[in-house]
Every structure is written in C-alpha cells, then in structure tokens.
CSV table of C-alpha atoms in Angstrom, one decimal:
chain,number,residue,atom,x,y,z
A,1,MET,CA,-10.4,-4.0,84.6
A,2,GLY,CA,-12.3,-4.8,87.8
A,3,TYR,CA,-15.5,-3.6,86.3
A,4,ALA,CA,-14.9,-5.5,83.1
A,5,ILE,CA,-14.3,-8.8,85.0
A,6,LEU,CA,-17.3,-8.3,87.2
A,7,THR,CA,-19.5,-7.5,84.2
A,8,LEU,CA,-18.2,-10.6,82.4
A,9,LEU,CA,-19.0,-12.7,85.4
A,10,LEU,CA,-22.5,-11.3,85.7
A,11,ALA,CA,-23.1,-11.7,82.0
A,12,LEU,CA,-22.0,-15.4,82.1
A,13,GLY,CA,-24.1,-16.0,85.2
A,14,MET,CA,-27.1,-14.4,83.5
A,15,ALA,CA,-26.6,-16.3,80.3
A,16,PHE,CA,-26.3,-19.6,82.2
A,17,SER,CA,-29.4,-18.8,84.3
A,18,VAL,CA,-31.5,-18.0,81.2
A,19,ARG,CA,-30.4,-21.2,79.5
A,20,ARG,CA,-31.0,-23.3,82.6
A,21,PHE,CA,-34.5,-21.8,83.1
A,22,SER,CA,-35.3,-22.3,79.4
A,23,SER,CA,-34.2,-26.0,79.3
A,24,VAL,CA,-36.1,-26.8,82.6
A,25,ALA,CA,-39.2,-25.0,81.4
A,26,GLU,CA,-39.2,-26.8,78.0
A,27,ALA,CA,-38.7,-30.2,79.6
A,28,GLN,CA,-41.5,-29.6,82.1
A,29,ILE,CA,-43.8,-28.4,79.3
A,30,ASP,CA,-43.1,-31.5,77.2
A,31,ARG,CA,-43.9,-33.8,80.1
A,32,LEU,CA,-47.1,-31.9,81.0
A,33,ARG,CA,-48.2,-31.9,77.3
A,34,ALA,CA,-47.6,-35.7,77.0
A,35,LYS,CA,-49.7,-36.4,80.1
A,36,GLU,CA,-52.5,-34.1,79.1
A,37,HIS,CA,-52.5,-35.9,75.7
A,38,GLU,CA,-52.8,-39.2,77.5
A,39,ILE,CA,-55.8,-37.9,79.4
A,40,THR,CA,-57.3,-36.7,76.1
A,41,LEU,CA,-56.8,-40.2,74.6
A,42,ALA,CA,-58.5,-41.8,77.6
A,43,GLU,CA,-61.5,-39.5,77.2
A,44,ARG,CA,-61.7,-40.3,73.5
A,45,LEU,CA,-61.7,-44.0,74.5
A,46,ARG,CA,-64.7,-43.2,76.7
A,47,TRP,CA,-66.5,-41.4,73.9
A,48,SER,CA,-65.8,-44.1,71.4
A,49,SER,CA,-67.2,-46.7,73.8
A,50,GLU,CA,-70.4,-44.7,74.1
A,51,LEU,CA,-70.6,-44.6,70.3
A,52,ILE,CA,-70.1,-48.3,70.1
A,53,VAL,CA,-72.9,-49.1,72.5
A,54,SER,CA,-75.4,-46.4,71.2
A,55,HIS,CA,-74.9,-47.3,67.5
A,56,GLY,CA,-75.1,-51.0,68.3
A,57,ARG,CA,-78.4,-50.6,70.2
A,58,GLY,CA,-79.8,-48.5,67.4
A,59,TYR,CA,-79.0,-51.1,64.9
A,60,LEU,CA,-80.6,-53.9,67.0
A,61,ILE,CA,-83.8,-51.9,67.2
A,62,SER,CA,-84.0,-50.4,63.7
A,63,GLY,CA,-81.9,-52.7,61.6
A,64,ASP,CA,-80.4,-49.7,59.8
A,65,ARG,CA,-77.1,-50.7,58.1
A,66,GLU,CA,-75.7,-47.2,58.5
A,67,LEU,CA,-75.8,-47.5,62.2
A,68,LEU,CA,-74.0,-50.8,61.9
A,69,GLU,CA,-71.2,-49.1,59.9
A,70,GLN,CA,-71.0,-46.3,62.4
A,71,ALA,CA,-70.6,-48.9,65.2
A,72,LYS,CA,-67.7,-50.5,63.3
A,73,ARG,CA,-66.0,-47.2,62.7
A,74,ALA,CA,-66.4,-46.4,66.4
A,75,ARG,CA,-64.6,-49.7,67.3
A,76,ALA,CA,-61.8,-48.9,64.8
A,77,ARG,CA,-61.3,-45.5,66.4
A,78,PHE,CA,-61.3,-47.2,69.9
A,79,ASP,CA,-58.6,-49.6,68.8
A,80,GLU,CA,-56.6,-46.6,67.3
A,81,HIS,CA,-56.8,-44.6,70.5
A,82,VAL,CA,-55.7,-47.7,72.6
A,83,GLY,CA,-52.7,-48.1,70.3
A,84,ALA,CA,-51.8,-44.4,70.6
A,85,LEU,CA,-52.0,-44.6,74.3
A,86,ARG,CA,-49.7,-47.6,74.4
A,87,ASP,CA,-47.1,-45.7,72.3
A,88,HIS,CA,-46.5,-43.3,75.2
A,89,ALA,CA,-43.9,-44.0,77.7
A,90,LEU,CA,-46.1,-45.4,80.4
A,91,SER,CA,-45.3,-46.5,83.9
A,92,PRO,CA,-46.1,-50.1,85.0
A,93,THR,CA,-49.2,-48.8,86.6
A,94,GLY,CA,-50.2,-47.0,83.5
A,95,LEU,CA,-49.7,-50.1,81.4
A,96,GLU,CA,-51.8,-52.1,83.9
A,97,ARG,CA,-54.7,-49.5,83.6
A,98,VAL,CA,-54.5,-49.6,79.8
A,99,ALA,CA,-54.6,-53.5,79.9
A,100,GLU,CA,-57.7,-53.3,82.0
A,101,VAL,CA,-59.4,-51.0,79.4
A,102,GLU,CA,-58.4,-53.4,76.6
A,103,GLN,CA,-59.8,-56.4,78.3
A,104,ALA,CA,-63.1,-54.7,79.2
A,105,ALA,CA,-63.3,-53.5,75.6
A,106,ARG,CA,-62.7,-57.0,74.2
A,107,HIS,CA,-65.5,-58.4,76.3
A,108,LEU,CA,-67.9,-55.7,75.2
A,109,VAL,CA,-67.0,-56.1,71.5
A,110,ARG,CA,-67.4,-59.8,71.7
A,111,VAL,CA,-70.9,-59.6,73.1
A,112,GLN,CA,-71.8,-56.9,70.7
A,113,LYS,CA,-70.6,-58.9,67.7
A,114,GLU,CA,-72.8,-61.9,68.8
A,115,LEU,CA,-75.9,-59.7,69.1
A,116,LEU,CA,-75.2,-57.9,65.8
A,117,ALA,CA,-74.8,-61.3,64.1
A,118,ALA,CA,-78.0,-62.6,65.6
A,119,ARG,CA,-79.8,-59.4,64.4
A,120,GLN,CA,-78.9,-60.2,60.8
A,121,ARG,CA,-80.6,-63.7,61.1
A,122,THR,CA,-83.9,-62.6,62.5
A,123,ASP,CA,-86.3,-59.7,62.5
A,124,ASP,CA,-87.6,-60.3,66.1
A,125,THR,CA,-85.8,-57.6,68.1
A,126,SER,CA,-87.5,-58.0,71.5
A,127,ASP,CA,-85.3,-60.9,72.6
A,128,LEU,CA,-82.1,-59.1,71.2
A,129,VAL,CA,-82.9,-55.9,73.1
A,130,ARG,CA,-83.4,-57.9,76.3
A,131,ARG,CA,-80.1,-59.6,75.8
A,132,PHE,CA,-78.5,-56.2,75.1
A,133,ASP,CA,-79.6,-54.9,78.4
A,134,GLU,CA,-78.7,-58.1,80.3
A,135,GLU,CA,-75.4,-58.9,78.7
A,136,LEU,CA,-73.9,-55.8,77.0
A,137,ARG,CA,-74.7,-53.1,79.5
A,138,PRO,CA,-72.7,-54.8,82.3
A,139,ARG,CA,-69.7,-55.1,80.0
A,140,HIS,CA,-70.1,-51.4,79.2
A,141,ARG,CA,-70.2,-50.5,82.9
A,142,ASP,CA,-67.0,-52.5,83.3
A,143,LEU,CA,-65.4,-50.6,80.4
A,144,GLU,CA,-66.5,-47.3,81.9
A,145,GLY,CA,-65.0,-48.2,85.3
A,146,SER,CA,-61.7,-49.1,83.7
A,147,LEU,CA,-61.6,-45.9,81.7
A,148,THR,CA,-62.4,-43.9,84.9
A,149,ARG,CA,-59.6,-45.5,86.7
A,150,LEU,CA,-57.2,-44.8,83.8
A,151,VAL,CA,-58.2,-41.1,83.7
A,152,GLU,CA,-57.9,-40.8,87.5
A,153,TYR,CA,-54.5,-42.4,87.3
A,154,LYS,CA,-53.4,-40.0,84.6
A,155,GLN,CA,-54.8,-37.0,86.6
A,156,ASP,CA,-52.7,-38.1,89.6
A,157,VAL,CA,-49.7,-38.4,87.4
A,158,LEU,CA,-50.3,-34.9,86.0
A,159,LYS,CA,-50.7,-33.5,89.5
A,160,GLN,CA,-47.4,-35.1,90.5
A,161,LEU,CA,-45.8,-33.5,87.5
A,162,TYR,CA,-47.1,-30.1,88.6
A,163,ASP,CA,-45.7,-30.7,92.1
A,164,ASP,CA,-42.4,-31.9,90.6
A,165,ALA,CA,-42.2,-28.8,88.4
A,166,LYS,CA,-42.8,-26.6,91.4
A,167,ALA,CA,-40.1,-28.3,93.4
A,168,GLU,CA,-37.7,-28.1,90.5
A,169,ARG,CA,-38.4,-24.4,90.2
A,170,ALA,CA,-37.7,-23.9,93.9
A,171,ARG,CA,-34.4,-25.9,93.6
A,172,LEU,CA,-33.5,-23.8,90.6
A,173,GLU,CA,-34.2,-20.6,92.4
A,174,LEU,CA,-32.1,-21.7,95.3
A,175,TRP,CA,-29.3,-22.6,93.0
A,176,LEU,CA,-29.5,-19.3,91.2
A,177,GLU,CA,-29.5,-17.4,94.5
A,178,GLY,CA,-26.4,-19.3,95.4
A,179,LEU,CA,-24.8,-18.4,92.1
A,180,LEU,CA,-25.7,-14.8,92.6
A,181,GLY,CA,-24.1,-14.9,96.1
A,182,LEU,CA,-20.9,-16.4,94.6
A,183,LEU,CA,-20.9,-13.6,92.0
A,184,VAL,CA,-21.4,-11.0,94.7
A,185,LEU,CA,-18.5,-12.5,96.7
A,186,ALA,CA,-16.4,-12.6,93.6
A,187,GLY,CA,-17.2,-8.9,92.9
A,188,LEU,CA,-16.3,-8.0,96.5
A,189,GLY,CA,-13.1,-9.9,96.1
A,190,ILE,CA,-12.2,-8.2,92.9
A,191,ALA,CA,-13.1,-4.8,94.4
A,192,TRP,CA,-10.9,-5.5,97.4
A,193,TYR,CA,-8.1,-6.6,95.2
A,194,PHE,CA,-8.1,-3.6,92.9
A,195,THR,CA,-8.7,-1.3,95.9
A,196,LYS,CA,-5.6,-2.7,97.4
A,197,LEU,CA,-3.7,-2.2,94.2
A,198,LEU,CA,-4.9,1.4,93.9
A,199,GLY,CA,-4.6,2.2,97.5
A,200,GLY,CA,-0.9,2.8,97.4
A,201,PRO,CA,-0.9,5.2,94.5
A,202,TYR,CA,-4.0,7.0,95.9
A,203,ASN,CA,-2.3,7.5,99.3
A,204,LYS,CA,0.8,8.8,97.6
A,205,ALA,CA,-1.2,11.2,95.4
A,206,ARG,CA,-3.1,12.4,98.5
A,207,GLU,CA,0.1,12.9,100.4
A,208,ALA,CA,1.6,14.8,97.4
A,209,ARG,CA,-1.6,16.9,97.1
A,210,ASP,CA,-1.4,17.7,100.9
A,211,ALA,CA,2.2,18.5,100.6
A,212,ALA,CA,1.6,20.8,97.6
A,213,ARG,CA,-1.2,22.6,99.5
A,214,MET,CA,1.1,23.1,102.5
A,215,ALA,CA,3.8,24.3,100.2
A,216,LEU,CA,1.4,26.8,98.5
A,217,ALA,CA,0.2,28.0,101.8
A,218,ALA,CA,3.8,28.4,103.1
A,219,ARG,CA,4.7,30.2,99.9
A,220,ASP,CA,1.8,32.6,100.1
A,221,GLU,CA,2.5,33.3,103.7
A,222,LEU,CA,6.2,33.9,103.0
A,223,MET,CA,5.3,36.1,100.1
A,224,GLY,CA,3.0,38.2,102.3
A,225,ILE,CA,5.6,38.5,105.0
A,226,VAL,CA,8.4,39.4,102.6
A,227,ALA,CA,6.2,41.8,100.7
A,228,HIS,CA,5.1,43.5,103.9
A,229,ASP,CA,8.7,43.7,105.3
A,230,LEU,CA,10.0,45.1,102.1
A,231,ARG,CA,7.7,48.0,101.9
A,232,ASN,CA,9.5,50.1,104.5
A,233,PRO,CA,13.0,49.7,103.1
A,234,LEU,CA,11.6,50.5,99.6
A,235,GLY,CA,9.9,53.5,100.9
A,236,ALA,CA,13.1,54.8,102.4
A,237,ILE,CA,14.9,54.1,99.1
A,238,ALA,CA,12.3,56.1,97.2
A,239,LEU,CA,12.5,59.0,99.6
A,240,LYS,CA,16.3,59.0,99.5
A,241,ALA,CA,16.2,58.9,95.7
A,242,ALA,CA,13.7,61.8,95.5
A,243,TRP,CA,15.9,63.8,98.0
A,244,LEU,CA,19.0,63.0,95.9
A,245,ARG,CA,17.2,64.0,92.7
A,246,ARG,CA,16.1,67.4,94.1
A,247,GLY,CA,19.6,68.2,95.5
A,248,ALA,CA,21.6,66.8,92.6
A,249,ASP,CA,24.5,69.1,91.5
A,250,SER,CA,24.9,67.5,88.1
A,251,GLU,CA,22.7,66.1,85.3
A,252,ARG,CA,24.2,62.7,85.5
A,253,THR,CA,23.5,62.5,89.3
A,254,ARG,CA,19.9,63.6,88.7
A,255,GLN,CA,19.3,61.0,86.0
A,256,GLN,CA,20.7,58.2,88.2
A,257,ALA,CA,18.5,59.3,91.1
A,258,GLU,CA,15.4,59.3,88.8
A,259,SER,CA,16.3,55.8,87.7
A,260,ILE,CA,16.5,54.6,91.3
A,261,GLU,CA,13.2,56.3,92.0
A,262,HIS,CA,11.4,54.6,89.1
A,263,VAL,CA,12.9,51.2,90.0
A,264,SER,CA,11.7,51.6,93.6
A,265,LEU,CA,8.2,52.6,92.5
A,266,ARG,CA,8.0,49.5,90.2
A,267,MET,CA,9.1,47.3,93.1
A,268,GLU,CA,6.5,48.9,95.3
A,269,ARG,CA,3.8,48.2,92.8
A,270,LEU,CA,5.0,44.6,92.6
A,271,ILE,CA,5.0,44.2,96.3
A,272,ARG,CA,1.5,45.7,96.5
A,273,THR,CA,0.4,43.1,93.9
A,274,MET,CA,1.9,40.3,96.0
A,275,LEU,CA,0.0,41.6,99.1
A,276,ASP,CA,-3.2,41.8,97.1
A,277,VAL,CA,-2.8,38.2,95.9
A,278,THR,CA,-2.1,37.0,99.5
A,279,THR,CA,-5.2,38.7,100.9
A,280,MET,CA,-7.3,37.4,98.1
A,281,GLN,CA,-6.1,33.8,98.6
A,282,ALA,CA,-6.9,34.1,102.3
A,283,SER,CA,-10.4,35.6,101.5
A,284,ARG,CA,-9.5,38.7,103.5
A,285,PHE,CA,-9.5,41.1,100.6
A,286,SER,CA,-11.9,44.0,101.0
A,287,VAL,CA,-12.6,47.5,99.5
A,288,THR,CA,-13.9,50.8,100.9
A,289,PRO,CA,-16.3,52.1,98.3
A,290,LYS,CA,-17.3,55.7,98.1
A,291,PRO,CA,-19.3,57.5,95.4
A,292,PHE,CA,-17.5,59.4,92.7
A,293,ALA,CA,-18.1,60.6,89.2
A,294,VAL,CA,-17.0,58.5,86.2
A,295,GLU,CA,-15.9,61.7,84.4
A,296,ASP,CA,-13.2,62.3,87.1
A,297,LEU,CA,-12.0,58.7,86.7
A,298,LEU,CA,-11.8,59.0,82.9
A,299,HIS,CA,-10.0,62.3,83.2
A,300,GLU,CA,-7.2,60.8,85.4
A,301,THR,CA,-7.0,57.7,83.2
A,302,MET,CA,-6.5,59.9,80.2
A,303,GLU,CA,-3.7,61.8,82.0
A,304,THR,CA,-2.0,58.6,82.9
A,305,PHE,CA,-2.3,56.6,79.7
A,306,GLY,CA,-2.5,59.4,77.1
A,307,PRO,CA,1.3,60.0,77.0
A,308,LEU,CA,1.9,56.2,77.0
A,309,SER,CA,-0.4,55.7,74.0
A,310,GLU,CA,1.3,58.5,72.1
A,311,SER,CA,4.7,57.0,72.7
A,312,LYS,CA,3.5,53.7,71.3
A,313,GLN,CA,1.7,55.5,68.4
A,314,VAL,CA,-1.6,53.9,69.4
A,315,ARG,CA,-4.8,56.0,69.4
A,316,PHE,CA,-6.5,56.1,72.8
A,317,GLU,CA,-10.1,57.2,73.0
A,318,GLN,CA,-12.7,57.4,75.8
A,319,SER,CA,-16.4,57.4,75.6
A,320,LEU,CA,-19.0,58.1,78.4
A,321,LYS,CA,-22.5,57.4,77.0
A,322,GLU,CA,-24.3,58.8,80.1
A,323,PRO,CA,-22.9,62.1,81.4
A,324,GLY,CA,-23.1,62.6,85.2
A,325,LEU,CA,-22.8,58.8,85.9
A,326,VAL,CA,-21.7,58.2,89.5
A,327,ILE,CA,-20.5,54.9,90.8
A,328,ARG,CA,-19.8,53.6,94.3
A,329,ALA,CA,-16.4,52.1,94.5
A,330,GLU,CA,-12.8,52.5,95.8
A,331,TRP,CA,-11.1,55.0,93.6
A,332,GLU,CA,-7.6,53.5,93.8
A,333,ARG,CA,-8.8,49.9,93.2
A,334,VAL,CA,-10.8,50.9,90.1
A,335,LEU,CA,-7.8,52.7,88.7
A,336,GLN,CA,-5.8,49.5,89.4
A,337,VAL,CA,-8.3,47.5,87.4
A,338,LEU,CA,-8.2,50.0,84.5
A,339,SER,CA,-4.3,50.1,84.7
A,340,ASN,CA,-4.2,46.3,84.2
A,341,LEU,CA,-6.7,46.3,81.3
A,342,LEU,CA,-5.4,49.4,79.5
A,343,GLY,CA,-1.8,48.4,80.1
A,344,ASN,CA,-2.4,45.0,78.5
A,345,ALA,CA,-4.3,46.6,75.6
A,346,LEU,CA,-1.5,49.1,74.9
A,347,LYS,CA,1.1,46.3,75.2
A,348,PHE,CA,-0.5,44.1,72.6
A,349,THR,CA,-1.9,46.6,70.2
A,350,PRO,CA,0.4,47.3,67.3
A,351,LYS,CA,1.4,50.7,66.0
A,352,SER,CA,-1.5,52.7,64.4
A,353,GLY,CA,-3.9,50.6,66.3
A,354,GLN,CA,-6.7,51.8,68.6
A,355,VAL,CA,-7.7,51.3,72.2
A,356,ILE,CA,-11.1,52.5,73.5
A,357,LEU,CA,-12.3,52.9,77.0
A,358,SER,CA,-16.1,53.3,77.2
A,359,VAL,CA,-18.6,53.4,80.0
A,360,ASP,CA,-22.4,53.1,79.9
A,361,ARG,CA,-25.3,52.1,82.1
A,362,ASP,CA,-26.4,48.5,82.4
A,363,GLY,CA,-29.4,48.5,84.8
A,364,ALA,CA,-28.1,49.2,88.3
A,365,MET,CA,-24.5,48.7,87.2
A,366,ALA,CA,-22.0,50.8,85.2
A,367,ARG,CA,-20.4,48.7,82.5
A,368,PHE,CA,-16.8,49.5,81.6
A,369,ALA,CA,-15.4,48.3,78.3
A,370,VAL,CA,-11.7,48.2,77.2
A,371,LEU,CA,-11.5,47.4,73.5
A,372,ASP,CA,-8.4,47.1,71.4
A,373,SER,CA,-7.4,46.2,67.8
A,374,GLY,CA,-4.7,43.8,68.8
A,375,PRO,CA,-4.2,40.2,67.6
A,376,GLY,CA,-7.0,38.8,69.8
A,377,ILE,CA,-7.1,35.8,72.2
A,378,PRO,CA,-7.3,32.1,71.2
A,379,PRO,CA,-10.6,30.5,72.3
A,380,GLN,CA,-8.8,27.9,74.5
A,381,ASN,CA,-7.3,30.7,76.7
A,382,LEU,CA,-10.6,32.6,77.4
A,383,THR,CA,-11.6,30.3,80.2
A,384,SER,CA,-8.3,30.5,82.1
A,385,ILE,CA,-7.2,34.1,81.5
A,386,PHE,CA,-8.3,35.3,84.9
A,387,GLU,CA,-6.5,32.5,86.8
A,388,ARG,CA,-3.6,33.1,89.1
A,389,PHE,CA,-0.1,33.0,87.6
A,390,TRP,CA,-1.6,32.4,84.1
A,391,LYS,CA,0.3,34.5,81.6
A,392,ASP,CA,1.0,34.8,77.9
A,393,GLU,CA,4.1,33.0,76.6
A,394,THR,CA,4.7,35.5,73.8
A,395,PRO,CA,8.4,36.3,73.6
A,396,GLY,CA,9.2,39.8,74.7
A,397,LYS,CA,5.8,40.1,76.6
A,398,LYS,CA,6.8,39.4,80.2
A,399,GLY,CA,4.7,39.6,83.3
A,400,THR,CA,3.9,38.0,86.6
A,401,GLY,CA,0.5,36.5,85.6
A,402,LEU,CA,-1.3,38.3,88.4
A,403,GLY,CA,-2.7,41.4,86.9
A,404,LEU,CA,-6.0,40.0,85.5
A,405,TYR,CA,-6.3,37.7,88.6
A,406,ILE,CA,-6.2,40.8,90.9
A,407,ALA,CA,-8.5,42.8,88.6
A,408,LYS,CA,-11.1,40.0,88.9
A,409,GLY,CA,-10.7,39.9,92.7
A,410,ILE,CA,-11.2,43.7,92.9
A,411,VAL,CA,-14.3,43.7,90.7
A,412,ASP,CA,-15.7,40.7,92.6
A,413,ALA,CA,-15.1,42.5,95.9
A,414,HIS,CA,-17.2,45.4,94.6
A,415,GLY,CA,-20.1,43.1,93.7
A,416,GLY,CA,-19.5,43.3,90.0
A,417,ARG,CA,-18.3,40.9,87.4
A,418,ILE,CA,-15.5,40.8,84.8
A,419,TRP,CA,-15.4,38.9,81.5
A,420,VAL,CA,-13.7,38.9,78.1
A,421,GLU,CA,-14.8,38.4,74.5
A,422,SER,CA,-12.4,37.9,71.6
A,423,GLU,CA,-11.7,36.3,68.3
A,424,VAL,CA,-8.2,35.7,66.9
A,425,GLY,CA,-7.3,38.6,64.6
A,426,GLN,CA,-10.3,40.7,65.8
A,427,GLY,CA,-8.9,42.3,69.0
A,428,ALA,CA,-10.1,41.7,72.5
A,429,ARG,CA,-13.0,43.2,74.5
A,430,PHE,CA,-12.7,43.3,78.3
A,431,TYR,CA,-15.8,44.2,80.3
A,432,PHE,CA,-16.4,44.7,84.0
A,433,THR,CA,-19.3,46.2,86.0
A,434,LEU,CA,-19.5,48.3,89.2
A,435,PRO,CA,-22.5,49.4,91.2
A,436,ILE,CA,-24.0,52.9,90.4
A,437,ALA,CA,-24.5,55.4,93.3
A,438,GLU,CA,-26.7,58.4,93.6
A,439,ALA,CA,-25.4,61.4,91.7
A,440,ALA,CA,-26.1,63.8,94.6
A,441,GLY,CA,-23.5,64.1,97.4
A,442,HIS,CA,-20.8,62.2,95.7
A,443,GLU,CA,-17.2,63.2,96.4
A,444,ALA,CA,-14.3,63.0,93.9
A,445,PRO,CA,-11.1,61.9,95.5
A,446,ALA,CA,-8.3,64.4,95.6
A,447,ALA,CA,-5.1,64.0,93.7
A,448,ALA,CA,-3.3,63.1,96.9
A,449,GLU,CA,-5.6,60.0,97.2
A,450,ALA,CA,-4.0,58.5,94.1
A,451,PRO,CA,-0.4,59.2,94.2
A,452,ALA,CA,0.7,56.0,92.5
A,453,ALA,CA,-1.6,56.6,89.6
A,454,ALA,CA,-0.5,60.3,89.2
A,455,GLU,CA,3.2,59.6,89.6
A,456,ALA,CA,3.5,56.4,87.7
A,457,PRO,CA,5.1,56.9,84.3
A,458,ALA,CA,3.5,53.8,82.9
A,459,PRO,CA,1.3,51.0,84.3
A,460,ALA,CA,3.6,48.1,85.1
A,461,ALA,CA,1.6,45.8,87.4
A,462,GLY,CA,-1.1,45.3,84.8
A,463,GLY,CA,1.0,44.5,81.9
A,464,GLU,CA,0.7,40.7,82.3
A,465,GLY,CA,-1.9,38.0,82.0
A,466,ARG,CA,-2.9,38.8,78.4
A,467,PRO,CA,-2.5,36.1,75.8
A,468,ARG,CA,-1.9,36.8,72.1
A,469,GLY,CA,-3.7,35.4,69.2
C-alpha cells in the first residue's frame, strides 16, 4: 500500500510537471513567434519603401508605365504591412513607433505622387530628377530612420521575452524541485508510517523465530543427553536378556528373552540415530574412512537383507560392474546408508516386486544405486525427501523421518553426494557416491566390526523418510 501511494504521488507530480512545462513552453513559443513576425513585417516595410523609391525614380527617368504600376503595387503592400503590424497586440511604445513609420511614409508618398503627376505632364526629366533628389530622398531617409527605430524596438522586446522565458524556466525548475522535495518528504512519511505499522508484527515474528531456534537447540541438546544416558541402561538390558536367553529352562522364557533382546536392539539403533542427528546439527559429525572391497560390502548386505526380501516375497539382486573395486569409507556408516535405502525399498516394494543394488565406477567415485519397482515418489516430494523429520504419511508406513537425512549426512561426510530419481508408478532410484581407494593394501573389516549389521534381524532405523506415489 505504501509503495502504491508513493507511486501514485510521483505519477501525479510527474503528470503535473509535464503539463506545466508544456503550457509554459507553448505560451513562450507563441509570444516569441509573434514578436519575430512583427520584426519580419517591419523588414518588409523597409523593403517596400525601397521598391517605392526605386520604381518611382525609374519612372521619372524613363517614363515606363510598368514602373509606375510597380511603384503603386509597392505602396499597396506597404499599407498592407502597416495594417498587419497594427493588428498585433502592441505596447504604447510599439504603437508610437508604428505611427512614426506611417507619418514618414505619408510624407514620402505625398511627394512621390506630386513628382509622378508632374512627369505625366512633361517630358523634361532633368528638373524632376533634381526635385526627386532634393525633396524625396530626405523623406526616404526619415522613413528609413523610423523603420530602423521600429526594428530596434522589436529586437529589444524580443530580447526581453527571451530573458523572461529564461527567468520563467528558472522559477519553474525551482517550483518543481520544491514539489519533488515535498514528494520525498511524503514518501519518507509514508515509509515511516508503514514501518511503524509493520514494526510490531516484525518484532513479534523475530522473537518467535528466536524462541523457536532456542527451543530447537534445547530439544537437540536434550535429545543428545537423553540418548547418551540411555545407551548404558539399554546395553545392560540387552546383556541381561542375552544371558537370560542362554540360560532359559523353558521355551517360553527363551522367547520372552529374545523379544526383550530385539526390543533393546531397536531402541539402541534409535538412540544411535538420535545421536547422529545431534552431531550433524552441531556440525560435529565425522567419519573414519578405511579402504575395503565393495565385494565384501555386498556380501554382508546380501546376508542381512536376503532373508528379509524372501520373507516379503521381493526379489533382491546385486550387481558389481567392476570386480575388485575398492572404496575408502567407514564400513559401519556405509552399511547404515545401505540399510536406510534398502529398508525403504523393501518396505514400499509390493510382493513379486524387485529391488536391485548395483555398484559401478563414475570417474574417481564409486556410484551405488538402489532401484525398486515400488509406487514411485511424487515430484513435489523429491526436493524435500532428504530433510530432517520429513516422512511419508502413508498409513501403516511409520518412521521417524530421520533415515534419509542421516544417510545424506554420512555421504556428505565422505565427500560424496546422494540424490533420487523417480516417477509415479515407475519405482524409485536412489544413488550415492563414495571415493575410490587403491586396490592394493586394502583391509576388509572383520565381522566383529559390524555387530549391529550382523545381528540385526531387519533394518529398522532406515525404514522411514520414503514417500509413496
């Protein structure tokens, strides 16, 4: 609204300025044109007087009737120009100058008529020429003087008009600068008013944003503390459950102990996820990469997810397009990424579907691909799928919304990148890259290095964050 009002004020000021400039310029042009026309008429009077004298003298000498007619026409034009000059709005001084011209012209015409009439009665021209020089030339000089004074007066008037136009333009510029100053002040006033109106809501929104940031920081800190403090009790519960399972004296007791053990392991993975999120948010997440063969990684992945895919009646296949490929990464973290992606793929792929894990070389990186034949991902979800706490709202598909977020953080920490491609009804294709290491001297991690992956009956932490088509 403030911009609209300011724009309207500027538009009105501009329109008024243009109109004012146009009217002043037109008025000045009309006045200058009128005065220039008056000077032109005065010069025409001068030219007509010259014609009157020259044609009259020619007739006196030669007696040519044509020269007599030209002299008469020159007098008629002289009278016409005087009348036109009088029709202009003249000042008293201008009228006085015109009257002088008319009086001098009447004296000249009267003497010329007498000489022309005498020429018609005699053929002796010597006396007429003498009288012409003695009587008519002084009258002509008087007429010339009056015409010169009239022209000079008109030139002075024209110069004064130019000076007035310059002064008027200066006054108009000053006025317009004042108008511009008023518009600027009005704009500042409008800006101040609307800033005052918006200041309250803006301060409230800023306070709410700061409070939300503090709440998020406090939540993340609390989540990290709780997750860290829960790990020891959960470890004790898992050990007690394992000890109880091994020493159970009945099948029912053994089953209950196994159930407790599985629940504690799921809680441990959830706590590990919470800790990962906390460190990633604090920019303290790091990995310890070591070289290992991709074949070993795929072998353990098949052992972990092969039984799960069979139970879901989904065909799980693996493909390594370059045998002997060695990557430099942290074994446990790569397994965590694959657990998230494969867990999601198996969760959303229907029975008789297919999930493929393939690895090939992409320059200095190894590119992993997890492909499924599920329902696919809507286009509007592709840009937010890796955000924290984003998850699919499909009924029966629960999760924390952290699996893909953590997977992205792990891949980024290794210097790789992760992305997704999908069309609704065409399945989903998740890709991520990891750096390739030299094949010589690599060391495959022992089974003890990945106890969670070997003991976990099914990936639980990675089963969230995947939208449906």
